[in-house]
CSV table of C-alpha atoms and ligand atoms in Angstrom, one decimal:
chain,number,residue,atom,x,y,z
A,253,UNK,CA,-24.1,-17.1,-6.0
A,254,UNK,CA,-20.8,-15.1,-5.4
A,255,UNK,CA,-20.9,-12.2,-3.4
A,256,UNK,CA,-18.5,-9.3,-3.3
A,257,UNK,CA,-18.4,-7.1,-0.2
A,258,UNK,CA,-17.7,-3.4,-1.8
A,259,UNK,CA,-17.4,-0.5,0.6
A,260,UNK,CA,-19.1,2.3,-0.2
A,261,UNK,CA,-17.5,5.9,0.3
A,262,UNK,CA,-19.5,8.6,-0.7
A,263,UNK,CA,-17.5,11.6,0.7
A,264,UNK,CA,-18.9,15.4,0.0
A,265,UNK,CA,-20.3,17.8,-2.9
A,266,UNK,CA,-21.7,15.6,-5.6
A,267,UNK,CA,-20.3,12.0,-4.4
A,268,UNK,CA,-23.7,10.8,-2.8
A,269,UNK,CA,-25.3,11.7,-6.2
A,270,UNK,CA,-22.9,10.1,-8.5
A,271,UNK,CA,-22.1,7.0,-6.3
A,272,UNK,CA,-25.8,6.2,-6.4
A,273,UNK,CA,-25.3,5.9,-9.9
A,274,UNK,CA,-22.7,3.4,-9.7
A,275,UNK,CA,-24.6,0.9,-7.3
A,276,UNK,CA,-27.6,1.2,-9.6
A,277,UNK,CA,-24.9,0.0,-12.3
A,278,UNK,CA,-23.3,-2.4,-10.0
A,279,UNK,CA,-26.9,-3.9,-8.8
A,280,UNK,CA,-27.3,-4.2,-13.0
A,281,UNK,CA,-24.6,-6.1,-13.5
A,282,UNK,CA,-25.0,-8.0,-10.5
A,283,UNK,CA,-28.2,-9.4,-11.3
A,284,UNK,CA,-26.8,-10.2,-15.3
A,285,UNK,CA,-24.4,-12.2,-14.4
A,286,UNK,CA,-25.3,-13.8,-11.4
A,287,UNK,CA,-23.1,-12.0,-8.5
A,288,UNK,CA,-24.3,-10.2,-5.4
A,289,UNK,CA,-22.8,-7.0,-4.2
A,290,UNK,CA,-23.5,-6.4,-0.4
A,291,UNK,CA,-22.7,-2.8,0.3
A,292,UNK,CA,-21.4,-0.9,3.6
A,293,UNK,CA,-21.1,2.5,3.2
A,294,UNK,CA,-18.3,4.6,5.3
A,295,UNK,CA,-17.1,8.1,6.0
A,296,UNK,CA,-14.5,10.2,4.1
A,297,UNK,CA,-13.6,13.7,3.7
A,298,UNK,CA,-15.7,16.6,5.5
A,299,UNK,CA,-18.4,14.3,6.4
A,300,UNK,CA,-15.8,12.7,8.7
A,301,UNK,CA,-14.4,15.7,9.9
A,302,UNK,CA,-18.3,17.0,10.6
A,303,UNK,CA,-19.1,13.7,12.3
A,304,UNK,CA,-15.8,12.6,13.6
A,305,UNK,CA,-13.3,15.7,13.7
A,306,UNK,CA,-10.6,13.6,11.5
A,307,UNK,CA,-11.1,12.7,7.8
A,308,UNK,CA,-10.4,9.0,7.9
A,309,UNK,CA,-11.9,7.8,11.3
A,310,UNK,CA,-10.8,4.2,12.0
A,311,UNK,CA,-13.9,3.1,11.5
A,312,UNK,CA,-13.6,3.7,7.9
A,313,UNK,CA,-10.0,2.2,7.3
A,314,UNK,CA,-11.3,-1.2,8.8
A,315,UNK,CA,-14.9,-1.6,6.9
A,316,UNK,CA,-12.1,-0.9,3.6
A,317,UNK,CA,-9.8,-3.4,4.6
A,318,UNK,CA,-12.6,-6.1,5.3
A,319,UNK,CA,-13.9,-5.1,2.0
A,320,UNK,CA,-13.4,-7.2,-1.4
A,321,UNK,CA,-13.5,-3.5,-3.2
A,322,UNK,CA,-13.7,0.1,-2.4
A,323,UNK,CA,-15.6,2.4,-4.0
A,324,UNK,CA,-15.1,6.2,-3.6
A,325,UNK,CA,-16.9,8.7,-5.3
A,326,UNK,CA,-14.8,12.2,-3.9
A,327,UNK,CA,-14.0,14.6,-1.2
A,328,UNK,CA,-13.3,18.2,0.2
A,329,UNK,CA,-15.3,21.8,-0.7
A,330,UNK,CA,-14.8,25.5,0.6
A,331,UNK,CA,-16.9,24.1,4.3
A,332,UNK,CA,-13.2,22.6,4.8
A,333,UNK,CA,-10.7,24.6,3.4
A,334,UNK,CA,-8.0,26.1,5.8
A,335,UNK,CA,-4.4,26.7,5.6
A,336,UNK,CA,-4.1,25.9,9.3
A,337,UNK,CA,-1.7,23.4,9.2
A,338,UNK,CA,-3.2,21.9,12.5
A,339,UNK,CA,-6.5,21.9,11.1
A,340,UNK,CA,-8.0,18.7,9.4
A,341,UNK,CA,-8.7,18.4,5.8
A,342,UNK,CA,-10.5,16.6,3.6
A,343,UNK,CA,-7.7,15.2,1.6
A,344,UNK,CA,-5.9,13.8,4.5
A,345,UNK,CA,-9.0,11.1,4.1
A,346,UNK,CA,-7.4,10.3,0.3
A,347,UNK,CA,-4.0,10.3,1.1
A,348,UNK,CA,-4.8,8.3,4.6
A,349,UNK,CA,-6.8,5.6,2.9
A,350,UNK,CA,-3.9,5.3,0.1
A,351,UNK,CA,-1.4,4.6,2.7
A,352,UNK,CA,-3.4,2.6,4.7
A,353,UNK,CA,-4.5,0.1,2.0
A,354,UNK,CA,-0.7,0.4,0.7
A,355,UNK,CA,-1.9,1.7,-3.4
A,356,UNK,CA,0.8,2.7,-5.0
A,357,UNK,CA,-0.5,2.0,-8.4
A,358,UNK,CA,-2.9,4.7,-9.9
A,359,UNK,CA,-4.0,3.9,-13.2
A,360,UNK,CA,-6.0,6.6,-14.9
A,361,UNK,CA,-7.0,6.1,-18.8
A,362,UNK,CA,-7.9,8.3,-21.1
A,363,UNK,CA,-10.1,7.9,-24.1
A,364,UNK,CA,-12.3,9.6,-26.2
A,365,UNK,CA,-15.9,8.6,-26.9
A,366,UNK,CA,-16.2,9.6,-30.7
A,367,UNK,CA,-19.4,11.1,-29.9
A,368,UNK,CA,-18.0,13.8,-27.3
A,369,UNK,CA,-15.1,14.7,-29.8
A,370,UNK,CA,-16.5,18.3,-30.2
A,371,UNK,CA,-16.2,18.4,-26.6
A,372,UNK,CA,-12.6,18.9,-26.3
A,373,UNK,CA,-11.2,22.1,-26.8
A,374,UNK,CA,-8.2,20.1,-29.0
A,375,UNK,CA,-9.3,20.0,-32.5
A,376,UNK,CA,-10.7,16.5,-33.4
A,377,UNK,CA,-7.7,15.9,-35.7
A,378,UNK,CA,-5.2,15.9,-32.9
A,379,UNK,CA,-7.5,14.0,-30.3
A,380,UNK,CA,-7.9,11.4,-33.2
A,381,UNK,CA,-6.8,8.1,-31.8
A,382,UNK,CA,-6.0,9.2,-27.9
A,383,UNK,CA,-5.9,6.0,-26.0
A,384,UNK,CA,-3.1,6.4,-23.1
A,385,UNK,CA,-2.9,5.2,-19.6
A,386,UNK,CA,-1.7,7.3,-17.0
A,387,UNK,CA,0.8,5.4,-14.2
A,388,UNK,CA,1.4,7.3,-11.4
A,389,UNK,CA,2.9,6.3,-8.6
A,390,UNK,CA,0.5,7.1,-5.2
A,391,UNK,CA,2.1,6.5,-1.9
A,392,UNK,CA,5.6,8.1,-2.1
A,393,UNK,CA,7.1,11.6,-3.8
A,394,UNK,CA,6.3,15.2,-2.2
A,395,UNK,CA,2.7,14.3,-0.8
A,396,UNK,CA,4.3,11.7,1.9
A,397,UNK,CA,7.5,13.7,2.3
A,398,UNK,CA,8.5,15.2,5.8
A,399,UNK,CA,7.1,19.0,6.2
A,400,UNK,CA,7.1,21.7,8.1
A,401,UNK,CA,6.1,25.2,8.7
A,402,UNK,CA,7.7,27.5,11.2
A,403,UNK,CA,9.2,31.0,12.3
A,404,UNK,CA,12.7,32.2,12.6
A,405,UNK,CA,14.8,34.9,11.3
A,406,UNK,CA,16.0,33.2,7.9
A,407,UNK,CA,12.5,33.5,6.8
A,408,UNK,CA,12.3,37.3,8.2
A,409,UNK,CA,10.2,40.1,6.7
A,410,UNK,CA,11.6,43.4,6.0
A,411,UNK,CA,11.0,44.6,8.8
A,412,UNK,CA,13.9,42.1,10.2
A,413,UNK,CA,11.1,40.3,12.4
A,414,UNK,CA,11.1,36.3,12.4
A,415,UNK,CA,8.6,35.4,10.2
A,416,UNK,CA,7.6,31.8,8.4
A,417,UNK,CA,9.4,29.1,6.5
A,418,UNK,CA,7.5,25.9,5.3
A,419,UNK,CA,9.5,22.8,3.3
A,420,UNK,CA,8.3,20.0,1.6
A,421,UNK,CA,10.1,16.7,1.3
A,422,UNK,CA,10.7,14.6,-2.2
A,423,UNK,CA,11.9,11.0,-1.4
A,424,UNK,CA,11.8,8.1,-3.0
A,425,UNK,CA,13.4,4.6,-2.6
A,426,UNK,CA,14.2,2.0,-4.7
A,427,UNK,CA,11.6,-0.4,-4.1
A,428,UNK,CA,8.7,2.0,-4.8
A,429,UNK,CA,10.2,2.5,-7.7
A,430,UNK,CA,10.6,-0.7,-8.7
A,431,UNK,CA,7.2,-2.1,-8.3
A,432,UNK,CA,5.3,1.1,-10.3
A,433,UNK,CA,8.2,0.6,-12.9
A,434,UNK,CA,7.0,-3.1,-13.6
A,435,UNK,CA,3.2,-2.1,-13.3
A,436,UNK,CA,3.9,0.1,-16.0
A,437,UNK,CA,5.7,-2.2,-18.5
A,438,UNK,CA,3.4,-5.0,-17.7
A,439,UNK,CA,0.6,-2.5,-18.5
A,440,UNK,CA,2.5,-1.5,-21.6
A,441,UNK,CA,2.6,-5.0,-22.8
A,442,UNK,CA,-1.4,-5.6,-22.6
A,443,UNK,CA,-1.6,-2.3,-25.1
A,444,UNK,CA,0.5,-1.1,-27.5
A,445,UNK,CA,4.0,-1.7,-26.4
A,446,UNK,CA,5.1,1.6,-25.9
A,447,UNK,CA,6.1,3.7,-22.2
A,448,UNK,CA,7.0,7.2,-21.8
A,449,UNK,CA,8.8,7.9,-18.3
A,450,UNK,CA,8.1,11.4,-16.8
A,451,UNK,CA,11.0,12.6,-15.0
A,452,UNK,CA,12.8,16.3,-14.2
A,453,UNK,CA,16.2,14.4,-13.9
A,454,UNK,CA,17.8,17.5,-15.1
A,455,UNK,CA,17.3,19.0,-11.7
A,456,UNK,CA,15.7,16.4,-9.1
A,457,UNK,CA,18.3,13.7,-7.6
A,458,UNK,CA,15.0,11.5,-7.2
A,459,UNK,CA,14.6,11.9,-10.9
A,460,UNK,CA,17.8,10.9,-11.8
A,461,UNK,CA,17.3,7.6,-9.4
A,462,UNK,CA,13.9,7.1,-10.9
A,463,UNK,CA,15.5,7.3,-14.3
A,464,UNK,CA,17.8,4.8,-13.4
A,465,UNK,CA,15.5,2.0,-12.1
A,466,UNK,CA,13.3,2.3,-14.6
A,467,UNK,CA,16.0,1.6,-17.4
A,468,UNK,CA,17.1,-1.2,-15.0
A,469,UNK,CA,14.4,-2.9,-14.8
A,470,UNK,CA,13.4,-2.4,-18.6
A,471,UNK,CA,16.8,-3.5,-19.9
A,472,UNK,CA,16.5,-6.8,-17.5
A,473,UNK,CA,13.1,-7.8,-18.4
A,474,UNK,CA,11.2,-5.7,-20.3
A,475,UNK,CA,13.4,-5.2,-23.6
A,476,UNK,CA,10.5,-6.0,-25.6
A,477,UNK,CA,8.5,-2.0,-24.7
A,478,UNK,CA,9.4,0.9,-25.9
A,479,UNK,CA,11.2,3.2,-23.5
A,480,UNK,CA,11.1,6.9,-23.9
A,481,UNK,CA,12.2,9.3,-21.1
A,482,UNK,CA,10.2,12.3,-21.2
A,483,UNK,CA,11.0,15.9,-19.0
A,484,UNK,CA,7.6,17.0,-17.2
A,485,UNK,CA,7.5,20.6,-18.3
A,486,UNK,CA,8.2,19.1,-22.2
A,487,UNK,CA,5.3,16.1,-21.3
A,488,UNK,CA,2.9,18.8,-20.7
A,489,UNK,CA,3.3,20.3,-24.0
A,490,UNK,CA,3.2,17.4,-25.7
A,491,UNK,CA,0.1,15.7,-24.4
A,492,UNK,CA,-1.8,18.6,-25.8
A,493,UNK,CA,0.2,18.7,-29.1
A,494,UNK,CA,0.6,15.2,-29.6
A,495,UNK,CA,-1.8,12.9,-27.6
A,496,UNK,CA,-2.0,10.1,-29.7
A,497,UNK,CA,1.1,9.3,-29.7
A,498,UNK,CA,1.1,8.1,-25.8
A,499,UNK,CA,0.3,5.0,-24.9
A,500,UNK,CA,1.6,4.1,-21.2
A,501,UNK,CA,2.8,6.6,-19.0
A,502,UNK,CA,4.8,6.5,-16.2
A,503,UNK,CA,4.9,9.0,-13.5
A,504,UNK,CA,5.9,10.2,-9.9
A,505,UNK,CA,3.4,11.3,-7.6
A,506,UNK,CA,3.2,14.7,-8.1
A,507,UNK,CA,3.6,15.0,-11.8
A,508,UNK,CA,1.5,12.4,-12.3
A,509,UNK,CA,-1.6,14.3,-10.4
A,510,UNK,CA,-1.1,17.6,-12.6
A,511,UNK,CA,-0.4,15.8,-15.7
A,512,UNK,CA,-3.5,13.0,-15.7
A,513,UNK,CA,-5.6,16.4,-14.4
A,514,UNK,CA,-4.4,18.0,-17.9
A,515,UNK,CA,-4.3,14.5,-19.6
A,516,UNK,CA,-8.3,14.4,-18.8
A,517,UNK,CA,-9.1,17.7,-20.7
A,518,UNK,CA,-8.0,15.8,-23.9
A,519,UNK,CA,-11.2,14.2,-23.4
A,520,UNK,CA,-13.6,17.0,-22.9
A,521,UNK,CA,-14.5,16.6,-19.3
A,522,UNK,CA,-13.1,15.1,-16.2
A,523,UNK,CA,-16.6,13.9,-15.9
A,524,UNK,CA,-15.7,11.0,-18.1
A,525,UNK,CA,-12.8,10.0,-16.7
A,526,UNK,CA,-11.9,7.0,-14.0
A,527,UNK,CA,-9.2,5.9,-11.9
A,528,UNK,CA,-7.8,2.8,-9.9
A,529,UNK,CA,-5.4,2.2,-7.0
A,530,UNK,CA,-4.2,-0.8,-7.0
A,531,UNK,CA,-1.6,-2.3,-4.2
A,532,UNK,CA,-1.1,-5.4,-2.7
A,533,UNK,CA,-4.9,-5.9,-1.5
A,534,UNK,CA,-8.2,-4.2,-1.5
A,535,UNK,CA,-8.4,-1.8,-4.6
A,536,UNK,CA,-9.9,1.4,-4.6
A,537,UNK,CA,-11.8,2.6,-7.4
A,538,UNK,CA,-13.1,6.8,-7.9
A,539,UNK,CA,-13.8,9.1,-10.6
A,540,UNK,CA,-10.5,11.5,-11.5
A,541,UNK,CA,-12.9,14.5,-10.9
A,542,UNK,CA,-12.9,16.2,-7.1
A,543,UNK,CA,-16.1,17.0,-5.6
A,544,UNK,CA,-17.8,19.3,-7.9
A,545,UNK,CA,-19.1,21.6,-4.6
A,546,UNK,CA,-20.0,24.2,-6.9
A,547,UNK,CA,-22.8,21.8,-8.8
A,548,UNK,CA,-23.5,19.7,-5.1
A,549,UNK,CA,-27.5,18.9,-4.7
A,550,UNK,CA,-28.3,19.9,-8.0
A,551,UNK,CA,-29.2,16.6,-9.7
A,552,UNK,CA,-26.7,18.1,-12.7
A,553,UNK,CA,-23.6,16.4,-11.9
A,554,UNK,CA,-22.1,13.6,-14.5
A,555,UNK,CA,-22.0,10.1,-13.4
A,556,UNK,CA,-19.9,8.7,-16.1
A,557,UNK,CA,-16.2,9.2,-14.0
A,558,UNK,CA,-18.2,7.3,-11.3
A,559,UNK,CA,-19.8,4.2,-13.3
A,560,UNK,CA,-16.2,3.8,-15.3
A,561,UNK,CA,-15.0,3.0,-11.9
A,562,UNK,CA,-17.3,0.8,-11.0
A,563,UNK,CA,-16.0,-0.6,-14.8
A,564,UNK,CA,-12.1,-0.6,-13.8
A,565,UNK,CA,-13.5,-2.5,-10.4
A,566,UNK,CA,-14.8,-5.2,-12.5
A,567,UNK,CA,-12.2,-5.6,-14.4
A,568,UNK,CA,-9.3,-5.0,-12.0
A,569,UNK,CA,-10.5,-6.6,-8.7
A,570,UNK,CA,-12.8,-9.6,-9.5
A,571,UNK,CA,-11.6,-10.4,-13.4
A,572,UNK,CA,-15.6,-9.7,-14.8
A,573,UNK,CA,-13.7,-8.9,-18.1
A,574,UNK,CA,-17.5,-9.5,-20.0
A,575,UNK,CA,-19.3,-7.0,-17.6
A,576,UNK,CA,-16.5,-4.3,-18.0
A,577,UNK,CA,-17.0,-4.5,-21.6
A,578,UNK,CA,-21.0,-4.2,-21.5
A,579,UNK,CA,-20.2,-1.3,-19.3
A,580,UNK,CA,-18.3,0.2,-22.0
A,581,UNK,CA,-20.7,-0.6,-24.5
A,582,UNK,CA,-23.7,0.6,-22.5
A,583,UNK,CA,-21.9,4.2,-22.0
A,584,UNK,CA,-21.1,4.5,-26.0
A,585,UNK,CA,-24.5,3.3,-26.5
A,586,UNK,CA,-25.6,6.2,-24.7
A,587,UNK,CA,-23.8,9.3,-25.9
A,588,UNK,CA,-24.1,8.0,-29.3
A,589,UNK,CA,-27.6,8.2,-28.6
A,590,UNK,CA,-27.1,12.1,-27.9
A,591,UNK,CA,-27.9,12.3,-24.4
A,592,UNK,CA,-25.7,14.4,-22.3
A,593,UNK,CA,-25.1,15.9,-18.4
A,594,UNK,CA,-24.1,19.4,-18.8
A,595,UNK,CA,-21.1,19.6,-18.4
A,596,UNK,CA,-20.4,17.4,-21.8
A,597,UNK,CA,-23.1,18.9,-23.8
A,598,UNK,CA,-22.2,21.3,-26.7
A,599,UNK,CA,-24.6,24.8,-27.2
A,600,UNK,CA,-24.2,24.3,-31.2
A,601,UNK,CA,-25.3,20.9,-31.4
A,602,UNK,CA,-29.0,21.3,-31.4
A,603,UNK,CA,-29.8,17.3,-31.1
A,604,UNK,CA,-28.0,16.9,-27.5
A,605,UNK,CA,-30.2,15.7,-25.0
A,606,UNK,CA,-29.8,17.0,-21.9
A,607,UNK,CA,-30.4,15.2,-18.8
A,608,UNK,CA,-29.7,14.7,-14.9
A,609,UNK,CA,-27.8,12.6,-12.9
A,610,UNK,CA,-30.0,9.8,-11.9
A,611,UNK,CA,-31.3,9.7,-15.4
A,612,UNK,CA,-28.2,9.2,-17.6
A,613,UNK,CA,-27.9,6.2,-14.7
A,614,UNK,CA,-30.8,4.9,-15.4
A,615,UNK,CA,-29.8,4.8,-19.1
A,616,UNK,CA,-26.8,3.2,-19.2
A,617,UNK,CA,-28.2,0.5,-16.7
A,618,UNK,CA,-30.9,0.3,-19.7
A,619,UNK,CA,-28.4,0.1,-22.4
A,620,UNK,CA,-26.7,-3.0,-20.4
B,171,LIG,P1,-13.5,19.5,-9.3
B,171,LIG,O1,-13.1,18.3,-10.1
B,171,LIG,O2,-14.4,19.2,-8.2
B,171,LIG,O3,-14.3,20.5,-10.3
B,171,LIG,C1,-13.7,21.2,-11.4
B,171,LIG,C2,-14.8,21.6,-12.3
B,171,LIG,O4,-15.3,20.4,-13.0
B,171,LIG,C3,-16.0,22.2,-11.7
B,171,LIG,O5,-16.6,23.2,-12.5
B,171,LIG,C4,-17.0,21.1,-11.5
B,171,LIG,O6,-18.4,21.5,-11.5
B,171,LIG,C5,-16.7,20.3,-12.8
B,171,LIG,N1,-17.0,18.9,-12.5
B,171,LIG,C6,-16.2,18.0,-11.8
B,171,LIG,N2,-16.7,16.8,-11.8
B,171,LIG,C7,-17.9,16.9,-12.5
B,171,LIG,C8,-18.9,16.0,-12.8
B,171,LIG,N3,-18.9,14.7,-12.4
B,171,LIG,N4,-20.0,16.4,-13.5
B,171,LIG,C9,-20.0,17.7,-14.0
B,171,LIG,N5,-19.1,18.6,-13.7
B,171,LIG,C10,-18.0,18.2,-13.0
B,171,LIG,O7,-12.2,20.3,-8.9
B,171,LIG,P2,-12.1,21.6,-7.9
B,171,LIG,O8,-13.2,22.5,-8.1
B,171,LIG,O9,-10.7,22.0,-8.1
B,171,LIG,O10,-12.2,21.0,-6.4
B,171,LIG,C11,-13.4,20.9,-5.7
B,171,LIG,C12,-13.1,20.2,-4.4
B,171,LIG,O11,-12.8,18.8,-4.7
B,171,LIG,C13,-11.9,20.7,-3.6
B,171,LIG,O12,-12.3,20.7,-2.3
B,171,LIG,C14,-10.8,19.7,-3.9
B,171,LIG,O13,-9.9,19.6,-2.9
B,171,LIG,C15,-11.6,18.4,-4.1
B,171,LIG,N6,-11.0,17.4,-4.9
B,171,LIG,C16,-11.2,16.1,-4.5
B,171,LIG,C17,-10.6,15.1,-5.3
B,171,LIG,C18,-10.9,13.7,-4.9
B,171,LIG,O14,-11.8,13.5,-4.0
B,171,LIG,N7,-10.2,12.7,-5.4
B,171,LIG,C19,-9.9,15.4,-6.4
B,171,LIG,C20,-9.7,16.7,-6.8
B,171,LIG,C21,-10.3,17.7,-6.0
């Protein structure tokens, strides 16, 4: 029997409830097809910076590297929250364990479940048809960029006395570029042959680089896609106006977290949607949603996001194309079913069934 060793990292607010969810799936699958999943389980986030005073202890970096897959459910809440640049936060876990496992590639799909079309607040003609793919780039951009906050008297109040400046760094080189630019077209050529590139090369030098590449490396090898640039601020219109008509697309990192965050409204809730970072090595595999501190303990959260990660796992890191799909099937078979978590269930549609966590688990492990 083959075994995969998948790390477990629950993190804070609901991720213990919903990762549960996705070993119970993971377990189902396992025992379908004839694979064994051995689990260690790690800590990122707050519970690291409770237990350990830093969100991504060593200890955690090393059980995800030794790891065949990692599997992260979400960080952070108001316990952590400080503007104290000196202070830890939860985040620094994400954006440590991105870096350290070198995942540049974020792939975040959208799609709509028929059934959870009245969930969207975009009228069912214009969320018709969304299928897009979301390729951000992860390990470069504004969130890796040299910073710095710090007194003197450019940044002085009125009252002439020193007071604070802060900057931000945005750089990119040509080789991270590059390799998201090719992810992206190879991705492109899988689907339906079409990439939009997200850029503000009107303003940003990086932009204007990225631009660049990108056309490069498209006219060189990948003449066969569709190439589109697209400005951010005009992107965010348009994926609201126009979903459908995205397919693959291609972004920086900072664009590409606020635009998959509004991408993932298209579908009603980020409780449906999943995500995977992808390098050179171990993957890493997490629900788009954060860690839901305000529904924590509850038993309400939706464990969708979670168990579609566990579904891009499968499909990403060990090639189980057939489990994927049951996965997929078992989560239609569901909602079409009318069972809902609150947060996807709709007040005038008296034949939603509401229920927990664990439970709408339980039933797509049933619906296998
Ligand atoms: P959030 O995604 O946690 O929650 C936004 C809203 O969506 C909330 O009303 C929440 O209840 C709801 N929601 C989210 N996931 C849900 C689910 N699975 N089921 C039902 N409802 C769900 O975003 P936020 O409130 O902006 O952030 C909360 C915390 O999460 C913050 O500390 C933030 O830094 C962190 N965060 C972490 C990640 C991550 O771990 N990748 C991503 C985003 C935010």
């Amino acid at each position: 029997m083959t075994t995969y060793k998948i790390c477990l990292l629950p993190g804070d607010g609901i991720g213990p409830e919903i990762i549960a969810e996705g070993v119970k799936v993971l377990d189902a699958v396992g025992k379908k097809y004839g694979m064994d999943f051995e689990y260690s389980e790690a800590l990122l986030g707050g519970c690291a910076i409770d237990e350990c005073g830093t969100a991504l202890p060593d200890e955690t970096l090393e059980a995800a590297k030794a790891s065949d897959a990692v599997l992260l459910a979400a960080v952070g809440g108001p316990k952590w929250d400080t503007t104290d640049p000196d202070k830890p936060r939860p985040e620094q876990g994400l954006l440590g364990i991105r870096k350290g496992l070198g995942l540049y590639t974020n792939l975040r799909p959208v799609q709509i479940f028929t059934s959870l079309a009245d969930a969207s607040t975009l009228k069912p003609e214009v969320i018709d048809g969304v299928d897009m793919m979301i390729v951000r780039e992860l390990t470069g951009g504004l969130y890796f960029g040299e910073r710095e906050r710090f007194y003197d008297e450019e940044g002085a109040g009125v009252d002439g006395k020193s007071g604070q400046r802060a900057y931000d760094t945005l750089e990119y080189r040509e080789y991270e570029i590059d390799r998201i630019a090719r992810q992206a077209f190879e991705a492109a050529r899988k689907r339906r042959g079409k990439v939009h590139s997200v850029d503000k090369a009107n303003v940003l030098e990086t932009s204007r680089m990225w631009r660049e590449i990108v056309h490069r490396i498209h006219d060189e090898e990948y003449a066969d896609v569709e190439l589109e640039d697209i400005l951010v601020d005009n992107c965010a219109m348009q994926l609201i106006n126009r979903p459908a008509d995205f397919d693959v697309v291609i972004t920086e990192n900072m664009f590409g977290d606020i635009l998959s965050d509004e991408a993932a409204q298209i579908s009603g809730s980020l409780g449906m949607l999943a995500s995977a970072s992808l390098g050179d090595g171990v993957a890493l595999y997490e629900p788009s949603h954060g860690s839901a501190p305000d529904i924590a303990g509850k038993g309400i959260a939706n464990p969708l996001a979670q168990i579609l990660s566990v579904q891009m796992m499968l499909q990403h890191s060990f090639n189980m194309l057939d489990a994927a799909n049951d996965i997929q099937r078992a989560i239609t078979a569901v909602l079409d079913k009318g069972y809902r978590t609150g947060d996807i269930a709709d007040a005038s549609t008296p034949s939603d069934k509401i229920v927990g966590c664990s439970k709408m688990g339980d039933l797509v492990v049933e619906n296998l």
